Coordinates of C-alpha atoms in Angstrom, one line a residue:
M1 CA -93.2 -27.8 51.3
P2 CA -95.2 -30.0 48.8
M3 CA -94.4 -33.7 48.9
P4 CA -93.1 -35.4 45.8
R5 CA -95.7 -37.0 43.5
Y6 CA -95.2 -40.7 42.5
T7 CA -96.7 -42.3 39.5
S8 CA -98.6 -45.5 39.6
A9 CA -96.0 -47.2 37.4
L10 CA -93.2 -46.4 39.8
R11 CA -95.0 -47.0 43.1
P12 CA -94.4 -50.5 44.4
T13 CA -97.5 -52.7 44.9
F14 CA -97.4 -55.8 46.9
S15 CA -100.6 -57.5 45.9
S16 CA -103.5 -57.0 43.5
R17 CA -106.0 -58.7 45.8
T18 CA -108.6 -56.5 47.5
F19 CA -108.9 -56.9 51.2
S20 CA -111.6 -54.3 51.7
A21 CA -114.3 -52.7 49.7
I22 CA -113.6 -49.3 51.4
G23 CA -111.8 -46.9 49.1
P24 CA -108.6 -45.3 50.1
L25 CA -108.7 -42.4 52.5
R26 CA -108.0 -38.9 51.3
S27 CA -105.0 -38.7 53.6
D28 CA -103.5 -41.7 52.0
R29 CA -103.5 -40.1 48.6
P30 CA -100.5 -38.0 47.6
P31 CA -101.2 -34.3 47.5
V32 CA -101.6 -32.6 44.2
S33 CA -99.3 -29.6 43.8
Q34 CA -100.0 -26.5 41.8
H35 CA -96.4 -26.5 40.5
P36 CA -95.7 -29.9 38.9
E37 CA -92.5 -28.9 37.3
I38 CA -91.1 -28.4 40.8
N39 CA -92.4 -31.7 42.3
E40 CA -91.2 -34.0 39.5
S41 CA -89.1 -36.8 40.8
P42 CA -85.5 -37.3 39.4
V43 CA -86.6 -40.6 38.0
E44 CA -89.3 -39.0 35.9
E45 CA -86.9 -36.3 34.7
K46 CA -84.4 -38.9 33.6
Y47 CA -86.9 -41.4 32.1
P48 CA -90.0 -39.4 31.1
E49 CA -91.1 -42.1 28.8
V50 CA -91.7 -44.6 31.6
E51 CA -95.1 -43.4 32.4
R52 CA -96.2 -43.3 28.8
N53 CA -94.9 -46.8 27.7
V54 CA -96.0 -48.8 30.8
P55 CA -99.7 -49.6 31.0
A56 CA -101.5 -48.6 34.1
S57 CA -102.6 -52.2 34.9
S58 CA -98.9 -53.5 35.0
H59 CA -96.7 -52.4 37.9
V60 CA -92.8 -52.9 37.7
P61 CA -90.9 -52.6 40.9
W62 CA -88.0 -50.2 40.8
Y63 CA -85.5 -52.9 41.5
L64 CA -86.7 -54.9 38.4
Q65 CA -86.5 -51.9 36.0
E66 CA -83.9 -52.3 33.3
E67 CA -81.5 -49.4 33.0
P68 CA -80.0 -48.4 29.6
P69 CA -76.6 -50.0 29.0
V70 CA -73.6 -47.9 29.7
T71 CA -70.8 -48.6 27.2
E72 CA -67.5 -47.2 28.3
T73 CA -64.8 -47.4 25.6
R74 CA -61.1 -46.9 26.5
P75 CA -59.7 -44.1 24.3
V76 CA -56.8 -45.2 22.1
T77 CA -54.2 -42.6 21.1
E78 CA -50.8 -42.8 19.5
G79 CA -49.1 -42.5 22.9
H80 CA -50.9 -45.6 24.2
I81 CA -50.1 -48.0 21.3
P82 CA -46.4 -48.4 20.3
E83 CA -45.2 -47.9 16.8
I84 CA -45.4 -50.9 14.5
P85 CA -42.1 -51.9 13.0
E86 CA -41.6 -52.6 9.3
N87 CA -42.4 -56.1 7.9
S88 CA -44.5 -57.0 10.9
P89 CA -47.2 -59.6 10.9
E90 CA -50.7 -58.5 10.0
M91 CA -52.2 -59.4 13.4
L92 CA -49.7 -57.3 15.4
P93 CA -51.8 -54.1 15.3
V94 CA -54.9 -56.0 16.2
L95 CA -53.0 -57.7 19.1
L96 CA -51.8 -54.4 20.4
E97 CA -55.3 -52.8 20.3
Y98 CA -56.8 -55.8 22.1
T99 CA -54.0 -55.8 24.7
Y100 CA -54.7 -52.2 25.5
K101 CA -58.5 -51.8 25.0
D102 CA -59.9 -55.2 26.1
L103 CA -57.2 -56.5 28.5
G104 CA -56.5 -53.0 30.0
L105 CA -52.7 -53.3 30.1
D106 CA -50.8 -50.0 30.6
S107 CA -47.4 -48.7 29.6
L108 CA -47.2 -50.8 26.5
K109 CA -43.8 -51.1 24.8
L110 CA -42.7 -53.0 21.7
Y111 CA -39.2 -54.3 21.0
D112 CA -38.2 -55.6 17.6
L113 CA -35.7 -58.4 18.4
R114 CA -35.6 -60.0 15.0
D115 CA -31.9 -59.1 14.4
L116 CA -30.8 -60.3 17.9
D117 CA -29.9 -63.7 19.3
V118 CA -32.5 -64.2 21.8
P119 CA -32.9 -67.2 24.2
A120 CA -33.9 -70.3 22.4
A121 CA -37.0 -70.7 24.6
L122 CA -38.5 -67.6 23.0
G123 CA -38.0 -68.8 19.4
A124 CA -36.5 -67.0 16.4
N125 CA -37.4 -63.6 14.9
V126 CA -39.0 -62.4 18.1
I127 CA -41.2 -59.3 18.5
M128 CA -41.7 -58.6 22.2
I129 CA -44.5 -56.7 23.9
I130 CA -44.3 -55.6 27.5
G131 CA -47.3 -54.4 29.5
T132 CA -48.3 -53.6 33.1
A133 CA -51.3 -55.1 34.9
R134 CA -53.0 -53.3 37.8
S135 CA -53.0 -56.1 40.2
V136 CA -52.1 -59.8 40.6
K137 CA -55.8 -60.8 39.8
H138 CA -55.7 -58.5 36.7
L139 CA -52.4 -60.1 35.7
N140 CA -53.8 -63.7 35.7
V141 CA -57.1 -62.8 34.1
S142 CA -55.4 -60.8 31.3
A143 CA -53.0 -63.7 30.5
D144 CA -55.8 -66.3 30.5
R145 CA -58.1 -64.1 28.3
L146 CA -55.1 -63.4 25.9
C147 CA -54.4 -67.2 25.5
R148 CA -58.1 -67.9 24.9
W149 CA -58.3 -65.0 22.3
L150 CA -55.2 -66.2 20.4
R151 CA -56.6 -69.8 20.3
N152 CA -60.1 -68.8 19.2
K153 CA -59.3 -66.0 16.7
Y154 CA -56.0 -67.1 15.1
K155 CA -55.9 -70.8 15.9
L156 CA -52.6 -70.4 17.7
T157 CA -51.2 -72.5 20.5
P158 CA -49.9 -70.0 23.0
Y159 CA -48.0 -71.0 26.1
A160 CA -48.3 -68.9 29.3
D161 CA -45.3 -69.4 31.6
G162 CA -46.2 -68.3 35.1
L163 CA -49.9 -68.7 34.7
L164 CA -51.3 -71.2 37.2
G165 CA -54.2 -73.5 36.4
R166 CA -57.1 -73.9 38.8
N167 CA -56.1 -77.2 40.2
E168 CA -52.5 -76.1 40.5
L169 CA -53.6 -73.0 42.3
K170 CA -55.7 -75.0 44.7
I171 CA -52.9 -77.3 45.5
K172 CA -50.4 -74.4 46.2
L173 CA -53.0 -72.6 48.4
R174 CA -53.7 -75.8 50.4
R175 CA -50.0 -76.4 50.9
K176 CA -49.4 -72.8 51.8
A177 CA -52.2 -72.9 54.4
K178 CA -50.8 -76.2 55.8
R179 CA -47.3 -74.6 56.3
A180 CA -48.9 -71.6 57.9
R181 CA -50.8 -73.8 60.4
A182 CA -47.6 -75.8 61.2
A183 CA -45.7 -72.6 61.7
S184 CA -48.4 -71.2 63.9
A185 CA -48.4 -74.3 66.1
A186 CA -44.7 -74.1 66.5
G187 CA -44.9 -70.4 67.4
A188 CA -42.9 -69.4 64.3
Y189 CA -43.6 -67.0 61.4
I190 CA -43.0 -67.8 57.7
D191 CA -42.4 -64.8 55.4
E192 CA -42.9 -66.3 51.9
K193 CA -42.4 -63.3 49.6
D194 CA -42.0 -65.6 46.6
D195 CA -44.5 -68.4 47.3
G196 CA -44.9 -69.4 43.6
I197 CA -48.5 -68.1 43.5
T198 CA -48.2 -64.4 43.2
T199 CA -45.2 -64.2 40.8
G200 CA -46.1 -60.9 39.4
W201 CA -44.8 -61.9 35.9
I202 CA -46.4 -64.0 33.1
C203 CA -44.8 -64.6 29.8
V204 CA -47.3 -65.4 27.0
N205 CA -45.4 -67.0 24.0
A206 CA -47.8 -66.9 21.0
G207 CA -45.3 -68.7 18.8
V208 CA -45.0 -68.1 15.0
V209 CA -48.0 -65.9 14.2
D210 CA -47.6 -65.5 10.4
K211 CA -48.4 -69.0 9.2
N212 CA -48.5 -68.0 5.6
V213 CA -44.7 -67.6 5.4
P214 CA -43.2 -70.7 3.7
K215 CA -40.9 -72.9 5.6
A216 CA -37.2 -73.0 4.7
E217 CA -34.9 -75.9 4.3
L218 CA -32.1 -76.3 6.9
S219 CA -29.5 -76.4 4.2
D220 CA -30.7 -73.1 2.7
I221 CA -30.0 -71.2 5.9
G222 CA -26.6 -72.6 6.6
F223 CA -27.3 -75.6 8.8
E224 CA -26.4 -79.2 8.3
G225 CA -29.1 -81.8 8.3
F226 CA -32.6 -82.5 7.0
G227 CA -36.0 -81.0 7.6
Q228 CA -37.6 -77.6 7.6
V229 CA -37.8 -74.7 9.9
D230 CA -40.2 -71.8 10.4
T231 CA -38.9 -68.5 9.2
G232 CA -42.0 -66.5 10.4
T233 CA -42.1 -63.9 13.2
S234 CA -42.7 -65.0 16.8
V235 CA -44.6 -62.8 19.2
V236 CA -44.1 -62.8 23.0
V237 CA -46.1 -60.7 25.5
Q238 CA -44.6 -60.1 28.8
I239 CA -47.2 -59.1 31.5
F240 CA -45.9 -57.6 34.8
T241 CA -47.3 -56.0 37.8
E242 CA -45.9 -52.6 38.4
E243 CA -43.5 -53.5 41.2
K244 CA -42.2 -56.6 39.4
R245 CA -41.7 -54.7 36.2
A246 CA -39.5 -52.1 38.0
D247 CA -37.7 -54.9 39.7
V248 CA -36.9 -57.0 36.7
D249 CA -36.2 -54.0 34.3
L250 CA -36.7 -56.0 31.2
E251 CA -36.8 -52.9 29.1
G252 CA -33.3 -51.9 30.2
L253 CA -31.9 -55.3 29.3
W254 CA -33.3 -55.3 25.7
E255 CA -32.6 -51.6 25.1
K256 CA -29.0 -52.1 25.9
S257 CA -28.8 -55.2 23.7
L258 CA -30.4 -53.2 20.8
E259 CA -28.0 -50.3 21.4
R260 CA -25.0 -52.7 21.3
A261 CA -26.3 -54.3 18.1
E262 CA -26.7 -50.9 16.5
K263 CA -23.2 -49.8 17.5
K264 CA -21.9 -53.0 16.1
R265 CA -23.7 -52.5 12.8
L266 CA -22.3 -49.0 12.5
H267 CA -18.9 -50.3 13.5
D268 CA -19.0 -52.9 10.8
V269 CA -20.1 -50.3 8.2
Q270 CA -17.3 -48.0 9.2
N271 CA -14.7 -50.8 9.1
S272 CA -15.9 -51.9 5.6
S273 CA -15.6 -48.4 4.3
L274 CA -12.3 -47.9 6.0
A275 CA -10.9 -51.2 4.7
A276 CA -11.7 -50.1 1.2
S277 CA -9.7 -46.9 1.6
Q278 CA -6.6 -48.5 3.0
S279 CA -3.8 -50.6 1.4
P280 CA -2.2 -53.6 3.1
A281 CA 1.0 -51.6 3.2
I282 CA -0.4 -49.6 6.0
G283 CA 0.0 -51.5 9.3
D284 CA -2.7 -52.2 11.8
S285 CA -3.7 -49.1 13.7
P286 CA -3.0 -49.1 17.5
F287 CA -6.4 -47.7 18.1
G288 CA -8.1 -50.9 17.1
P289 CA -9.8 -52.0 13.9
G290 CA -12.4 -49.2 14.1
G291 CA -10.1 -46.3 15.0
Q292 CA -10.1 -44.5 18.4
K293 CA -13.3 -44.3 20.3
R294 CA -13.1 -40.5 20.7
R295 CA -13.1 -39.0 17.3
L296 CA -11.5 -35.7 16.5
H297 CA -14.1 -33.4 15.0
S298 CA -12.8 -31.7 11.8
A299 CA -14.4 -30.0 8.8
R300 CA -11.9 -31.8 6.6
Q301 CA -13.0 -34.7 4.3
D302 CA -11.7 -38.2 4.9
V303 CA -9.8 -40.3 2.3
S304 CA -11.8 -41.4 -0.7
P305 CA -12.8 -45.1 -0.6
N306 CA -11.1 -45.6 -4.0
T307 CA -7.7 -44.3 -2.8
E308 CA -4.9 -46.8 -2.4
F309 CA -1.7 -46.1 -0.5
S310 CA 1.7 -47.6 -1.3
G311 CA 5.3 -46.7 -0.4
P312 CA 7.4 -46.5 2.7
S313 CA 7.1 -42.8 3.3
L314 CA 4.3 -40.3 3.9
S315 CA 4.8 -38.5 0.5
D316 CA 4.4 -41.8 -1.3
A317 CA 1.2 -42.5 0.6
L318 CA -0.2 -39.1 0.0
A319 CA 0.7 -39.3 -3.7
A320 CA -1.9 -42.1 -4.1
T321 CA -4.6 -39.5 -3.3
S322 CA -3.7 -37.3 -6.3
A323 CA -6.0 -39.3 -8.6
A324 CA -9.0 -38.6 -6.3
Q325 CA -8.0 -35.0 -5.2
K326 CA -6.6 -31.9 -6.8
A327 CA -3.5 -31.9 -4.6
P328 CA -1.9 -34.8 -2.5
G329 CA -2.9 -34.7 1.1
K330 CA -5.4 -31.9 0.7
D331 CA -8.7 -32.2 2.7
L332 CA -7.5 -35.2 4.8
S333 CA -8.9 -35.5 8.2
T334 CA -6.9 -35.5 11.4
E335 CA -7.7 -39.1 12.2
T336 CA -6.6 -40.3 8.7
L337 CA -3.3 -38.5 9.0
L338 CA -2.6 -40.2 12.4
K339 CA -3.4 -43.6 10.9
L340 CA -1.0 -42.9 8.0
L341 CA 1.7 -42.0 10.6
V342 CA 1.1 -45.2 12.5
G343 CA 1.4 -47.3 9.3
L344 CA 4.8 -45.9 8.4
P345 CA 8.0 -47.7 9.4
H346 CA 9.7 -46.5 12.6
E347 CA 12.3 -44.5 10.7
G348 CA 9.8 -42.8 8.5
A349 CA 7.5 -42.0 11.4
R350 CA 10.5 -40.5 13.3
S351 CA 11.4 -38.3 10.3
E352 CA 7.8 -37.1 9.8
L353 CA 7.5 -36.1 13.5
G354 CA 10.1 -33.4 13.0
T355 CA 12.5 -32.0 15.6
G356 CA 10.3 -32.3 18.6
P357 CA 6.9 -31.4 20.3
E358 CA 7.3 -27.7 19.4
D359 CA 7.8 -28.4 15.7
K360 CA 4.7 -27.8 13.7
S361 CA 5.8 -27.1 10.1
S362 CA 9.1 -28.8 9.3
T363 CA 7.7 -31.8 7.6
L364 CA 4.8 -32.6 5.3
F365 CA 2.9 -34.5 8.0
L366 CA 3.1 -31.7 10.5
Q367 CA 1.9 -29.2 8.0
L368 CA -1.0 -31.3 7.0
L369 CA -1.8 -32.2 10.6
Y370 CA -2.1 -28.7 11.9
A371 CA -3.8 -27.5 8.8
S372 CA -6.5 -30.1 9.2
L373 CA -7.5 -28.8 12.7
P374 CA -10.7 -26.8 12.8
P375 CA -10.3 -23.2 14.0
S376 CA -12.8 -23.7 16.9
M377 CA -11.3 -26.9 18.3
A378 CA -12.1 -27.7 22.0
K379 CA -9.4 -27.8 24.6
T380 CA -10.3 -31.4 25.4
E381 CA -9.7 -32.5 21.7
I382 CA -6.4 -30.6 21.6
A383 CA -5.1 -32.2 24.7
H384 CA -6.3 -35.6 23.4
L385 CA -4.4 -35.0 20.1
H386 CA -1.2 -34.0 21.9
L387 CA -1.3 -37.1 24.1
N388 CA -2.0 -39.3 21.1
L389 CA 0.8 -37.9 19.1
F390 CA 3.2 -38.1 22.0
S391 CA 2.5 -41.8 22.6
I392 CA 3.1 -42.6 18.9
A393 CA 6.4 -40.7 19.0
V394 CA 7.6 -42.5 22.2
S395 CA 6.6 -45.9 20.8
R396 CA 8.6 -45.1 17.7
Q397 CA 11.6 -44.2 19.9
H398 CA 11.9 -40.6 18.7
P399 CA 14.8 -39.0 20.6
A400 CA 13.0 -35.7 21.2
Y401 CA 10.0 -37.3 22.9
S402 CA 10.9 -38.8 26.3
K403 CA 8.9 -41.2 28.5
E404 CA 9.1 -38.8 31.4
A405 CA 7.5 -36.0 29.3
L406 CA 4.8 -38.5 28.2
F407 CA 4.0 -39.3 31.8
N408 CA 3.8 -35.7 32.8
L409 CA 1.5 -35.0 29.9
F410 CA -0.6 -37.9 31.0
S411 CA -0.8 -36.6 34.6
G412 CA -1.7 -33.1 33.4
F413 CA -4.4 -34.6 31.2
L414 CA -6.0 -36.3 34.2
N415 CA -5.5 -33.4 36.6
D416 CA -7.5 -31.1 34.1
G417 CA -10.4 -33.5 34.4
Y418 CA -10.4 -34.6 30.8
D419 CA -12.0 -38.0 29.9
L420 CA -9.4 -40.6 28.8
T421 CA -10.5 -43.5 26.7
D422 CA -9.4 -47.0 27.8
E423 CA -7.8 -47.5 24.3
L424 CA -5.6 -44.5 24.6
A425 CA -4.7 -45.4 28.1
F426 CA -3.3 -48.8 27.1
E427 CA -1.5 -47.1 24.2
I428 CA 0.3 -44.9 26.7
L429 CA 1.1 -47.9 28.8
A430 CA 2.5 -49.7 25.7
A431 CA 4.6 -46.7 24.8
L432 CA 6.1 -46.6 28.3
L433 CA 6.9 -50.2 28.1
T434 CA 8.7 -49.9 24.7
P435 CA 12.3 -51.1 25.0
R436 CA 15.2 -48.7 24.6
V437 CA 18.3 -49.0 22.5
E438 CA 21.7 -47.9 23.9
N439 CA 23.1 -46.8 20.5
V440 CA 23.0 -47.7 16.8
Q441 CA 26.1 -49.9 17.0
S442 CA 24.5 -51.9 19.9
P443 CA 20.9 -52.4 19.0
A444 CA 20.2 -54.8 21.9
P445 CA 17.0 -53.7 23.7
F446 CA 16.8 -53.0 27.4
L447 CA 14.0 -51.6 29.7
P448 CA 15.2 -49.6 32.7
E449 CA 13.5 -50.0 36.0
S450 CA 12.5 -46.3 35.9
D451 CA 10.3 -47.0 32.8
M452 CA 8.6 -49.9 34.6
E453 CA 8.0 -47.6 37.6
L454 CA 6.3 -45.0 35.3
A455 CA 4.1 -47.8 33.8
L456 CA 3.1 -48.9 37.3
Q457 CA 2.2 -45.3 38.2
V458 CA 0.0 -45.1 35.1
L459 CA -1.7 -48.3 36.2
D460 CA -2.3 -46.9 39.6
R461 CA -3.9 -43.8 38.2
L462 CA -6.1 -45.8 35.9
S463 CA -7.3 -48.1 38.7
L464 CA -8.3 -45.1 40.8
R465 CA -10.4 -43.9 37.9
G466 CA -12.2 -47.3 37.8
V467 CA -10.6 -48.5 34.6
P468 CA -10.4 -52.4 34.6
I469 CA -6.6 -52.7 34.3
L470 CA -6.4 -56.5 34.9
N471 CA -7.1 -58.0 31.5
Y472 CA -5.4 -60.2 29.0
R473 CA -4.0 -57.2 27.0
L474 CA -2.1 -56.0 30.0
F475 CA -0.7 -59.4 30.9
N476 CA 0.4 -59.8 27.3
M477 CA 2.4 -56.5 27.5
L478 CA 4.0 -57.6 30.8
Y479 CA 5.0 -61.0 29.4
Q480 CA 6.6 -59.4 26.3
V481 CA 8.9 -57.3 28.5
V482 CA 9.6 -59.7 31.3
D483 CA 12.6 -61.2 29.5
I484 CA 14.1 -57.8 28.5
P485 CA 17.1 -56.9 30.6
T486 CA 16.9 -53.8 32.8
L487 CA 20.5 -52.6 32.0
P488 CA 22.1 -51.6 28.8
P489 CA 24.4 -54.2 27.2
S490 CA 27.5 -52.4 28.5
K491 CA 26.4 -52.7 32.1
Q492 CA 24.6 -56.1 32.0
L493 CA 25.3 -58.8 34.6
P494 CA 26.5 -62.4 33.7
D495 CA 24.0 -64.5 31.8
E496 CA 23.4 -66.7 34.9
S497 CA 22.2 -63.7 37.0
V498 CA 20.0 -62.5 34.1
S499 CA 18.4 -65.9 33.6
R500 CA 17.7 -66.2 37.4
S501 CA 16.1 -62.8 37.4
K502 CA 13.9 -63.7 34.4
S503 CA 12.8 -66.9 36.0
Q504 CA 11.8 -65.1 39.2
N505 CA 9.9 -62.5 37.3
L506 CA 8.1 -65.2 35.2
T507 CA 7.1 -67.1 38.3
R508 CA 5.7 -64.0 40.0
L509 CA 3.8 -63.0 36.9
S510 CA 2.4 -66.4 36.4
K511 CA 1.0 -66.5 39.9
I512 CA -0.6 -63.1 39.4
V513 CA -2.3 -64.3 36.2
A514 CA -3.5 -67.5 37.9
A515 CA -4.9 -65.7 40.9
A516 CA -6.5 -62.8 39.0
E517 CA -10.2 -62.9 38.1
V518 CA -9.9 -61.6 34.6
P519 CA -13.0 -61.3 32.2
F520 CA -12.4 -63.9 29.4
D521 CA -11.7 -62.3 26.0
A522 CA -11.2 -64.9 23.4
P523 CA -9.1 -62.7 20.8
E524 CA -6.8 -61.4 23.6
A525 CA -6.6 -64.8 25.1
R526 CA -5.2 -66.3 21.9
K527 CA -2.6 -63.6 21.7
L528 CA -1.6 -64.1 25.3
M529 CA -1.4 -67.9 24.8
V530 CA 1.3 -67.4 22.1
T531 CA 3.3 -65.1 24.4
L532 CA 3.1 -67.5 27.3
F533 CA 4.4 -70.4 25.3
R534 CA 7.2 -68.3 23.8
C535 CA 8.1 -67.1 27.3
E536 CA 8.2 -70.8 28.4
D537 CA 5.3 -70.4 30.8
Y538 CA 3.8 -73.8 29.7
D539 CA 1.6 -74.2 32.7
G540 CA 0.0 -70.8 32.0
F541 CA -0.5 -71.7 28.4
W542 CA -2.3 -74.9 29.1
R543 CA -4.4 -73.2 31.8
L544 CA -5.6 -70.7 29.3
W545 CA -6.1 -73.3 26.6
R546 CA -8.5 -75.2 28.8
Q547 CA -10.5 -72.1 29.7
F548 CA -12.0 -71.9 26.2
P549 CA -14.7 -74.6 26.5
L550 CA -15.3 -73.6 30.1
K551 CA -16.1 -70.0 29.1
G552 CA -18.3 -71.0 26.2
A553 CA -15.7 -70.3 23.4
Q554 CA -15.0 -72.9 20.8
R555 CA -11.4 -74.0 19.8
T556 CA -11.1 -73.5 16.1
R557 CA -8.9 -75.0 13.4
E558 CA -6.6 -72.0 13.6
D559 CA -6.2 -72.6 17.3
Y560 CA -5.0 -76.3 16.7
T561 CA -2.8 -75.1 13.9
Q562 CA -1.1 -72.6 16.3
L563 CA -0.8 -75.3 18.9
F564 CA 1.0 -77.8 16.7
Q565 CA 3.2 -75.2 15.1
L566 CA 4.3 -73.8 18.5
H567 CA 5.4 -77.3 19.6
A568 CA 7.1 -77.8 16.3
D569 CA 9.1 -74.6 16.6
L570 CA 10.0 -75.5 20.2
G571 CA 11.7 -78.7 19.1
E572 CA 11.3 -80.7 22.3
E573 CA 10.4 -84.2 21.5
R574 CA 8.8 -85.0 24.8
R575 CA 6.4 -82.0 24.7
A576 CA 5.6 -82.7 21.1
R577 CA 4.6 -86.3 21.9
D578 CA 2.4 -85.3 24.8
C579 CA 0.7 -82.7 22.7
L580 CA 0.0 -85.1 19.8
S581 CA -1.2 -88.0 22.2
T582 CA -3.7 -85.7 24.0
W583 CA -5.0 -83.2 21.5
V584 CA -5.2 -85.1 18.2
P585 CA -8.0 -87.3 19.5
M586 CA -9.7 -84.1 21.0
M587 CA -10.0 -82.6 17.6
A588 CA -12.9 -84.9 16.8
R589 CA -14.5 -84.3 20.3
E590 CA -14.8 -80.5 19.9
Q591 CA -18.3 -79.0 19.7
S592 CA -17.5 -78.3 16.1
P593 CA -15.3 -81.2 15.0
I594 CA -11.9 -80.1 13.6
V595 CA -11.4 -81.3 10.0
L596 CA -7.9 -82.2 9.0
Q597 CA -7.3 -79.8 6.1
G598 CA -5.5 -76.7 5.1
P599 CA -2.5 -75.3 7.1
L600 CA -3.5 -77.7 10.0
V601 CA -2.0 -80.6 8.0
N602 CA 1.4 -78.9 7.6
S603 CA 1.6 -77.9 11.2
L604 CA 0.6 -81.4 12.4
M605 CA 3.2 -83.0 10.2
H606 CA 5.9 -80.6 11.4
C607 CA 5.0 -81.5 15.0
L608 CA 5.1 -85.2 14.1
L609 CA 8.7 -84.8 12.7
V610 CA 9.7 -83.4 16.0
A611 CA 8.0 -86.1 18.1
D612 CA 9.4 -88.9 15.9
P613 CA 12.2 -87.8 13.5
D614 CA 12.1 -91.3 11.8
I615 CA 8.4 -91.3 11.2
Y616 CA 8.8 -91.0 7.4
N617 CA 10.7 -94.3 7.3
R618 CA 8.3 -95.9 9.7
A619 CA 5.3 -94.9 7.6
E620 CA 7.0 -96.2 4.4
G621 CA 7.9 -99.5 6.1
A622 CA 4.4 -100.0 7.4
S623 CA 5.5 -100.0 11.0
P624 CA 2.5 -99.9 13.2
S625 CA 2.5 -96.9 15.6
Y626 CA 0.1 -94.2 16.6
F627 CA 2.2 -91.4 15.1
S628 CA 2.6 -93.3 11.8
E629 CA -1.2 -93.6 11.6
I630 CA -1.5 -89.8 12.1
W631 CA 1.2 -89.4 9.4
T632 CA -0.8 -91.5 6.9
R633 CA -4.0 -89.5 7.6
C634 CA -2.1 -86.3 6.9
Q635 CA -0.7 -87.6 3.6
N636 CA -4.2 -88.7 2.6
A637 CA -5.5 -85.2 3.3
L638 CA -2.8 -83.7 1.2
A639 CA -3.6 -86.0 -1.6
Q640 CA -7.3 -85.1 -1.4
E641 CA -6.5 -81.4 -1.5
A642 CA -4.2 -81.8 -4.5
A643 CA -6.8 -83.8 -6.4
H644 CA -9.4 -81.2 -5.6
D645 CA -7.1 -78.4 -6.9
D646 CA -6.5 -80.4 -10.1
V647 CA -10.3 -80.7 -10.7

């Protein structure tokens, strides 16, 4: 087999000095082959121009030869770069491309958080980018290069939280080694999973990136004070290792926040359109301000937004739709009809419900209701409609709809495996706790123990299904029925026994509310406070009143108005004095100080009259007292409001 032939340019030479005048032997020379195309070396095949370009007199060793540069570009496709949101800064596409191509971050995601209330440390109008680094070293190098790039190219001042400087890293490594030596000398082992060095997460906050956006005055955006604020967009880049990203799950957090914000936006749009189509004559729906959570699908149209309802009966309400439709009540949806029924007085609702559950055509409401149902309605929606209609009828005290039948319908609904919304579940509970009336001549309400037992069974079934039954809404229902007697007026015990039983029930219920760990809900807490005060559970009222600042909720002017009015209606001088002495000074110490104006002035003056019936004469006689000083402030506030109205 012929030996490979080497050129003089590629053969290494150690010295150009001649040690002997004898020429090289023939055996030292490489053999000449008859087939040069077979004996060409791979180097000559790849770089055939080497022998032509290099002079024979110059010899370049193989380890000093320059190879052609190899440029590997990372392909960029639509799947690698997230979609750019509208009205984004001009540098955002460049930043995303640099983050993917130059820094080499994978699984890039972009979240537009400009409509959300993000933590103050991130700034306002935030656009967040999340990427994954391949290792801890790649994480630190990428964050450092990103900060330098932002400083050099865009003259920004980014801040990398979690990125250690060189000196700080040396100190931490030295301390870690010292702890390891001490542990080794003591025969112990230290497992430091989170040593502060390999955090696996670096947050690069670039700050406001669109500097061309003009600054806005604080007064123009609804804040008190002087100065200007940046209204531009802030960009935050979150860099994780793969394990840390899966552990933190930052995407899940912001996706849920965006989903809740979108639901709230759609809910507000629905409420605004619904408010335009209803009149104040229709009462508040028991399904909440936005209607029931589970909608009944129907091919019928909803009420026109320009339609206004008036009148105590369903026919009067439907007559208002004749201006927008060819016939009153035609093409009304099932949900709209149920809301019309809820808004009627109890007598009108009972008459529109007909003779009983089997009646489907005796009244105008029943005719329109069953005509509005689509022909291919699912069994789940039919069962949901029957349960909804039954709870409305029981709460309106229809004689043909019993609480026992409602409970049986509720049990069958759950046994069939249908999904019950929390809103409808509490409506069923409220219907079972509706007081009964013995007869028309004796309208005094009473609530039998059998009804309470049915309500408790409903709570047991709901708790088994994972429904959070302990909340302020439930406690409000229980407090409203705790003082209702369990026997009809003809069989009631003496007043002393009734008051003793009421006191015992209030004590037990107050202990349950105090011991229960209930999620704080400010609107329901305000309703419960009024019920607690009227049920004479003053300790529970003050306990809930003091929870507002502890739970991050502010006490408003309406809360103080309600506070003073409740004490004024109670009529007890001692409690009114204690309330005024403690909470009038606290009005100025609230996070948002309470200004003395509007209905608050009238409620405060009524409470002052209860605390000191002779306060008017004291104020006129300039008798110095704390209450007379408050009275004078109230009079000055009324005079200012009257002068403002005249102007």
